[in-house]
mmCIF file of C-alpha atoms in Angstrom:
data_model
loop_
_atom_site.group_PDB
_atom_site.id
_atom_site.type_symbol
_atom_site.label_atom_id
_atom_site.label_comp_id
_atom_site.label_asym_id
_atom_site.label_seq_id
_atom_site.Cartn_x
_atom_site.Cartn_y
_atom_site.Cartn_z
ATOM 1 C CA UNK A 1 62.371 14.876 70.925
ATOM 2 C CA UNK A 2 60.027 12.496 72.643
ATOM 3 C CA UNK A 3 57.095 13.488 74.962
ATOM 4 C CA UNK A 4 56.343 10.109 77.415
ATOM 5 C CA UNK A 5 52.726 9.953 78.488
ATOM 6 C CA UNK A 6 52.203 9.396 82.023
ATOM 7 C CA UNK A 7 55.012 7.612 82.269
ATOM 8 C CA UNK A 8 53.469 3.895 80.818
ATOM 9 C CA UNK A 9 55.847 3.722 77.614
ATOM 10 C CA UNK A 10 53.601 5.800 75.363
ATOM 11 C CA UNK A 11 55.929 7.923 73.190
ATOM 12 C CA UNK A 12 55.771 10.147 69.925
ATOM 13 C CA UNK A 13 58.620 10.877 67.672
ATOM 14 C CA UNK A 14 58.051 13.108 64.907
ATOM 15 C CA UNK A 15 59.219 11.443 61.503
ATOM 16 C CA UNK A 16 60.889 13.219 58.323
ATOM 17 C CA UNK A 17 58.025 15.710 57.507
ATOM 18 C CA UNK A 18 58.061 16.774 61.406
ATOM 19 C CA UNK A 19 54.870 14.821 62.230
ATOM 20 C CA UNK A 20 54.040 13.044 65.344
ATOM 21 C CA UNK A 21 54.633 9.672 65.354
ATOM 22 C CA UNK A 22 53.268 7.067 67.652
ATOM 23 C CA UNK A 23 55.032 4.207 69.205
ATOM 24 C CA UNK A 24 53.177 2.080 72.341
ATOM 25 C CA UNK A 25 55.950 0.753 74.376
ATOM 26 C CA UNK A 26 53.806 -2.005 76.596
ATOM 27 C CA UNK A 27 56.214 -2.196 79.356
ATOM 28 C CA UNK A 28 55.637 -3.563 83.470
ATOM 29 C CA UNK A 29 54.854 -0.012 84.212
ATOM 30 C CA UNK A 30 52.205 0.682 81.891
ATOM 31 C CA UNK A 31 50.991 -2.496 82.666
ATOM 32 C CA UNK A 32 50.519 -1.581 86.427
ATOM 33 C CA UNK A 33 49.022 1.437 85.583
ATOM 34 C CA UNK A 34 45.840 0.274 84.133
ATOM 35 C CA UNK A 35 45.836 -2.728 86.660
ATOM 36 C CA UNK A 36 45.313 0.319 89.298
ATOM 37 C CA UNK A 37 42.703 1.614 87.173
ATOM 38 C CA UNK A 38 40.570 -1.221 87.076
ATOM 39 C CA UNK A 39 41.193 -2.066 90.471
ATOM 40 C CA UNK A 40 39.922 1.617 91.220
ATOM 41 C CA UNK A 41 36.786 0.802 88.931
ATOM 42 C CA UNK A 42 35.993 -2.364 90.857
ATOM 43 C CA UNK A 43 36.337 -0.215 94.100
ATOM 44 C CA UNK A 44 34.301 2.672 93.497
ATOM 45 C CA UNK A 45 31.834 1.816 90.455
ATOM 46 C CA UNK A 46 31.178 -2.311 91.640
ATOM 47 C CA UNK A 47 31.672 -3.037 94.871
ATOM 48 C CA UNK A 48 29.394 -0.573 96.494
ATOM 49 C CA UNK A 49 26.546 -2.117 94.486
ATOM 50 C CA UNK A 50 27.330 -5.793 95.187
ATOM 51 C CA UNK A 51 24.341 -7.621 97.102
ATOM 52 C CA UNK A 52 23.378 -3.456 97.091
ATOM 53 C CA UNK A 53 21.455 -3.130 93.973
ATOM 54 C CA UNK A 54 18.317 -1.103 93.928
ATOM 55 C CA UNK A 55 15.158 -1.342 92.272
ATOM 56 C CA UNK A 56 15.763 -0.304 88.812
ATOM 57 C CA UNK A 57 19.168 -0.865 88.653
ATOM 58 C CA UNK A 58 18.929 -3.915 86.652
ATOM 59 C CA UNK A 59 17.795 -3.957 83.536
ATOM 60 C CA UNK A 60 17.934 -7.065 80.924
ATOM 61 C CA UNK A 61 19.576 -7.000 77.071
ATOM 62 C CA UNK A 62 18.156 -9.896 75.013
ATOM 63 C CA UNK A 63 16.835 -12.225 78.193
ATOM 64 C CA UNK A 64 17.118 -12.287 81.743
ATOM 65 C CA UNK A 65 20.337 -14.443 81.489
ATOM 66 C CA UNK A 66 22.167 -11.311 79.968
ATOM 67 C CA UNK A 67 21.265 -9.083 82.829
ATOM 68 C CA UNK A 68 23.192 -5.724 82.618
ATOM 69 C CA UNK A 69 23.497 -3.309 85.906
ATOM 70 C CA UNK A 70 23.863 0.231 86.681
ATOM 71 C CA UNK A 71 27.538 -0.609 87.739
ATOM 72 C CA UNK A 72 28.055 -2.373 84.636
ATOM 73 C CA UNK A 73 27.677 1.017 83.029
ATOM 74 C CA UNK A 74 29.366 3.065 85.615
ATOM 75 C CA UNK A 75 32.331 1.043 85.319
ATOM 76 C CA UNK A 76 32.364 0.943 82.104
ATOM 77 C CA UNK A 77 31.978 5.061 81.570
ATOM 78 C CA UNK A 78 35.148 4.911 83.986
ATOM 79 C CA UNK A 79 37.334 2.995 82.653
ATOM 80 C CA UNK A 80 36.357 4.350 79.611
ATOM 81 C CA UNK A 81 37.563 8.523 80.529
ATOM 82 C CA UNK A 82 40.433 7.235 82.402
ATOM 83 C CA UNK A 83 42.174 4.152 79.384
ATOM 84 C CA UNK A 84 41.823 6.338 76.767
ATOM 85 C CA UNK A 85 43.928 9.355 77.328
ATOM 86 C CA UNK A 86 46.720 6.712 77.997
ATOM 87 C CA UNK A 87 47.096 6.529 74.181
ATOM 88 C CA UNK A 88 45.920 9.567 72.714
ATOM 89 C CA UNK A 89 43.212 8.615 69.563
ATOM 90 C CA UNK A 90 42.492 5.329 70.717
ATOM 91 C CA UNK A 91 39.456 3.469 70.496
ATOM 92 C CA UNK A 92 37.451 1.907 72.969
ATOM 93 C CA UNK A 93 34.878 -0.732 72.510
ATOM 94 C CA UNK A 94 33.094 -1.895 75.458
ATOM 95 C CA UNK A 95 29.995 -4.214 76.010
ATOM 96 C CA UNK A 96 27.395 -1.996 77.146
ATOM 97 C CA UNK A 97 28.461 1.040 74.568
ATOM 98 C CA UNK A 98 28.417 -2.260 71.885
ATOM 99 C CA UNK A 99 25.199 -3.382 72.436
ATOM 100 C CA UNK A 100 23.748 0.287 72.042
ATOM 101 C CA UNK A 101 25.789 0.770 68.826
ATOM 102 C CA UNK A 102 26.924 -2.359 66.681
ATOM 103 C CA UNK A 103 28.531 -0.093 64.692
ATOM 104 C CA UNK A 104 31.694 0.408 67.113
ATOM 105 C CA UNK A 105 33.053 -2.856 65.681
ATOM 106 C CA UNK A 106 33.694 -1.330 62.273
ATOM 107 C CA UNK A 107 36.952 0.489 64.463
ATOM 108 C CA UNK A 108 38.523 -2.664 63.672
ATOM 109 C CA UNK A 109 38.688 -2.174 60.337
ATOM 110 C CA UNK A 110 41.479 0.698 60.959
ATOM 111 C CA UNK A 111 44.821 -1.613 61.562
ATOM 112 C CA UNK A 112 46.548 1.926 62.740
ATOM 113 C CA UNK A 113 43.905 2.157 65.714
ATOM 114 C CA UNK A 114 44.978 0.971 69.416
ATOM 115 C CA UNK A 115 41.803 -0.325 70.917
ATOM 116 C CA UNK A 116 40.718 -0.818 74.101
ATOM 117 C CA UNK A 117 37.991 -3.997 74.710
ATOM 118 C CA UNK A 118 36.316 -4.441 77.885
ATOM 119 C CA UNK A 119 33.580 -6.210 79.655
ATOM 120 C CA UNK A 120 32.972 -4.247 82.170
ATOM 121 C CA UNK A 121 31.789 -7.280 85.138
ATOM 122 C CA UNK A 122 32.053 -10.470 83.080
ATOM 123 C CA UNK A 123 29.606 -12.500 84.617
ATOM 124 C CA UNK A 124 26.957 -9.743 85.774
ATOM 125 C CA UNK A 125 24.480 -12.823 86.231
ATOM 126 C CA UNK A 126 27.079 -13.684 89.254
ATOM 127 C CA UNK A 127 27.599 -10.318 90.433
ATOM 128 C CA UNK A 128 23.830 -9.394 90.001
ATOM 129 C CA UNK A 129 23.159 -12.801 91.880
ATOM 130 C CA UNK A 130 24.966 -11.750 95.068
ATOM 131 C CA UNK A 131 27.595 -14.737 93.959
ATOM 132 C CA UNK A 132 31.205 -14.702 93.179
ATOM 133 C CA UNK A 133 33.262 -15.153 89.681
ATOM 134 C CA UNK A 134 33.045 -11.411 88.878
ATOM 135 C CA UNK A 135 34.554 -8.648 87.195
ATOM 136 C CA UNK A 136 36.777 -6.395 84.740
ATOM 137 C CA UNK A 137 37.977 -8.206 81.911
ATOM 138 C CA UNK A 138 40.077 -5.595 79.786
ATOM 139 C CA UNK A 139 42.014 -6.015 76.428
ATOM 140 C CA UNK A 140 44.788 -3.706 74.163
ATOM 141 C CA UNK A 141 43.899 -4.242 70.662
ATOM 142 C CA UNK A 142 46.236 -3.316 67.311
ATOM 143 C CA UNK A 143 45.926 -4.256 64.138
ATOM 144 C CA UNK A 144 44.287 -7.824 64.445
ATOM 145 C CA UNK A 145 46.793 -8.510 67.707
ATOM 146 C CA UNK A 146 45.922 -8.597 71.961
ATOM 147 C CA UNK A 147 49.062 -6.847 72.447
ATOM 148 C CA UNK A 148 47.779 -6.628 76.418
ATOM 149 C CA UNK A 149 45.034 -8.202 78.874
ATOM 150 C CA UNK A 150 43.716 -7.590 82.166
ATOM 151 C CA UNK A 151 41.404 -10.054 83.961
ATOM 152 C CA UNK A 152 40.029 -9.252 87.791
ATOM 153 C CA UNK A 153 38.492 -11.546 89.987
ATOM 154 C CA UNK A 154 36.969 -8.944 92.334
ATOM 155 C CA UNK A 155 35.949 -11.083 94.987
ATOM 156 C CA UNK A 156 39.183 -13.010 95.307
ATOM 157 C CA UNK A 157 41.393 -9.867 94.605
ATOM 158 C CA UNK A 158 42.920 -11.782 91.808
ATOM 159 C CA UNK A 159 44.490 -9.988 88.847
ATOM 160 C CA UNK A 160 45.624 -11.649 86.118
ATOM 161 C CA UNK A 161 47.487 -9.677 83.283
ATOM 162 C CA UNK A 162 49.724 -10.011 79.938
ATOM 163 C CA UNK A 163 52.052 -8.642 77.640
ATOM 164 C CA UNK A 164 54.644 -10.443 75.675
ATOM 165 C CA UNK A 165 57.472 -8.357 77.326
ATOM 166 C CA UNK A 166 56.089 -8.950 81.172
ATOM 167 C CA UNK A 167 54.318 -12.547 80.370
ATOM 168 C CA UNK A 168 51.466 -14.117 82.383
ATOM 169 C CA UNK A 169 51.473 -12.488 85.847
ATOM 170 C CA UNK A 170 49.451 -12.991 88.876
ATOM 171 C CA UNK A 171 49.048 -9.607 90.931
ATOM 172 C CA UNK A 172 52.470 -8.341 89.774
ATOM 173 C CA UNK A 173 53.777 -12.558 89.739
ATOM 174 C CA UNK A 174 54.330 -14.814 87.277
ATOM 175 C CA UNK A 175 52.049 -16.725 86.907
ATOM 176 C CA UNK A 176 53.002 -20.655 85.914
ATOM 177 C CA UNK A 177 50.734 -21.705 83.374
ATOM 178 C CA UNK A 178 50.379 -25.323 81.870
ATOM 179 C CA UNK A 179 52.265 -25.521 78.901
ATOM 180 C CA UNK A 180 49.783 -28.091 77.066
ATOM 181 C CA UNK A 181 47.299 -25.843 75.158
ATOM 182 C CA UNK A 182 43.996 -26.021 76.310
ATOM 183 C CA UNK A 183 40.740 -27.530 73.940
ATOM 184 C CA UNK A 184 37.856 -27.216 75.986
ATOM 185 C CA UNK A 185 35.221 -24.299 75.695
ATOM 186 C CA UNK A 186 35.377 -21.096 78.048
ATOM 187 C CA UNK A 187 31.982 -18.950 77.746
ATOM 188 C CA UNK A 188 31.074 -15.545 77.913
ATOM 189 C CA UNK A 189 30.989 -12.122 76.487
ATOM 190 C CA UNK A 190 34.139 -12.202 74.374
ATOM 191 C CA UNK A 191 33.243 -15.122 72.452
ATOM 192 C CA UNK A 192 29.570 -14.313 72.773
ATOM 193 C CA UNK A 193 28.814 -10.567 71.647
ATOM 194 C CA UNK A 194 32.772 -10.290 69.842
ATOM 195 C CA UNK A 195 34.361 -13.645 68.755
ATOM 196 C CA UNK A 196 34.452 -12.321 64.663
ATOM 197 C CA UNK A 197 36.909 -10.010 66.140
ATOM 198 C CA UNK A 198 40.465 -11.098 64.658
ATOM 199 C CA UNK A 199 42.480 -10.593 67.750
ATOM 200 C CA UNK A 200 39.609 -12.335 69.513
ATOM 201 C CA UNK A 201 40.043 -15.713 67.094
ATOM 202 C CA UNK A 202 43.545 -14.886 66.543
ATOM 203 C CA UNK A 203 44.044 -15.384 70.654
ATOM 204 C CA UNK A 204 41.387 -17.998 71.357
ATOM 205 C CA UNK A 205 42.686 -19.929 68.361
ATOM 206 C CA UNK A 206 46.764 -19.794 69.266
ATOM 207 C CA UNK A 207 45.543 -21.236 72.864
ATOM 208 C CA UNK A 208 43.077 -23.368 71.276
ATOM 209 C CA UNK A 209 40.205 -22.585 73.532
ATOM 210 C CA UNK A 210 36.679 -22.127 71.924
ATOM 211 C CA UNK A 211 34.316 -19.451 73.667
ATOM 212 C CA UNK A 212 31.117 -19.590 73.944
ATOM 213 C CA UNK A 213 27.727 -19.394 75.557
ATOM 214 C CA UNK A 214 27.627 -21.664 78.500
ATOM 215 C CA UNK A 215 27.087 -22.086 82.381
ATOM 216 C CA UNK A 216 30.823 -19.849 84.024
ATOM 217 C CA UNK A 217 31.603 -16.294 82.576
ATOM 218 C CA UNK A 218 34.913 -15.852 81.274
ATOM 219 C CA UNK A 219 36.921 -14.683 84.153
ATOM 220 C CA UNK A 220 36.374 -18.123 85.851
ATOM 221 C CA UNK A 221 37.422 -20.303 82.610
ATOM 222 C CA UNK A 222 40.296 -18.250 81.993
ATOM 223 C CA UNK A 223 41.869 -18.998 85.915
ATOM 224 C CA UNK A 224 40.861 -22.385 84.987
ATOM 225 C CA UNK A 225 42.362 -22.445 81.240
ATOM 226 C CA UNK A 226 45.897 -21.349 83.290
ATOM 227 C CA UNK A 227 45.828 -23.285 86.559
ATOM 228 C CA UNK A 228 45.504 -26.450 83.805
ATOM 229 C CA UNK A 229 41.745 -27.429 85.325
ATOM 230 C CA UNK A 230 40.209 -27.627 81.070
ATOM 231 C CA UNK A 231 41.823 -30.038 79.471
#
């Protein structure tokens, strides 16, 4: 007998003693699914504070170039209620919950876990600055390997996202990335707060991109890293 959750390619079979088992079918569907998620998040929980923010709606972690905002963490709780009932007992690690609790990295130590990783607005010092180069940048984690990302540009209603069934897609398209790996450095949160992950080196060493601290968030290096502009 199998049960499909919400229809994204989430199924349990039970095995010989009768118990649920759990097999994540990552599929164009499912995909699409948590694209309309975040696209939800960026609508109601970013947008309405962009070049909107209030007094004491900014606060800063370790210096004022790691600003974080009251959307950051609205977007965040969000995405947060609505990813993880998509796979029942999943994790969910995500930059503002991290930097209250270090702990939540020790999830990775369970290879059985699916785990969701977001930044919630890469580049908040953008978004916080009334500039562009902003948003969701979401991963699907299991045992050591990104089995799934999402990456939204806000402003330029770009979304990039990828499986190894669907591939590198552009808004739904595929998206025609350079086939030369890249060997420059992208920055941000990823390789800043996260990089001992081992699907974070694991991906950042198979394209052969280096993150780290540095003057563009993520999101922008990444549309870089594919349109071929780091090399």
């Amino acid at each position: 007998m199998i049960h499909t959750a919400l229809n994204t390619g989430y199924s349990h079979n039970r095995d010989r003693n009768g118990n649920f088992m759990t097999t994540h079918l990552i599929d164009q569907n499912f995909i699409d699914t948590v694209s309309a998620l975040i696209k939800e998040a960026a609508t109601k929980h970013i947008m309405p504070y962009y070049k909107n923010l209030q007094d004491g709606q900014v606060g800063y972690k370790e210096s004022e170039l790691d600003p974080v905002s009251i959307a950051d963490r609205e977007a965040e709780i969000f995405l947060r209620e609505k990813l993880q009932p998509l796979i029942p007992d999943s994790g969910f690690v995500g930059e503002e919950s991290y930097a209250l609790n270090r702990s939540l990295l020790n999830i990775f130590d369970n290879s059985d876990a699916y785990i969701w990783v977001l930044d919630p607005i890469d580049g908040t010092l953008n978004f916080v600055g009334g500039q562009g180069g902003f948003g969701p940048m979401l991963a699907l984690v299991k045992d050591s390997k990104v089995l799934a990302g999402w990456t939204y540009n806000v402003i330029e209603d770009k979304l990039l996202t990828y499986s190894d069934a669907t591939g590198i897609r552009e808004n739904g398209r595929i998206f025609d990335a350079p086939a030369a790996p890249c060997t420059q450095s992208a920055h941000g949160f990823m390789g800043l707060k996260i990089s001992k992950i081992p699907a974070v080196l694991e991906l950042t060493n198979y394209i052969g991109v280096t993150l780290e601290r540095g003057s563009d968030p993520s999101i922008v290096c990444l549309y870089k890293l594919l349109k071929g502009d780091l090399d």
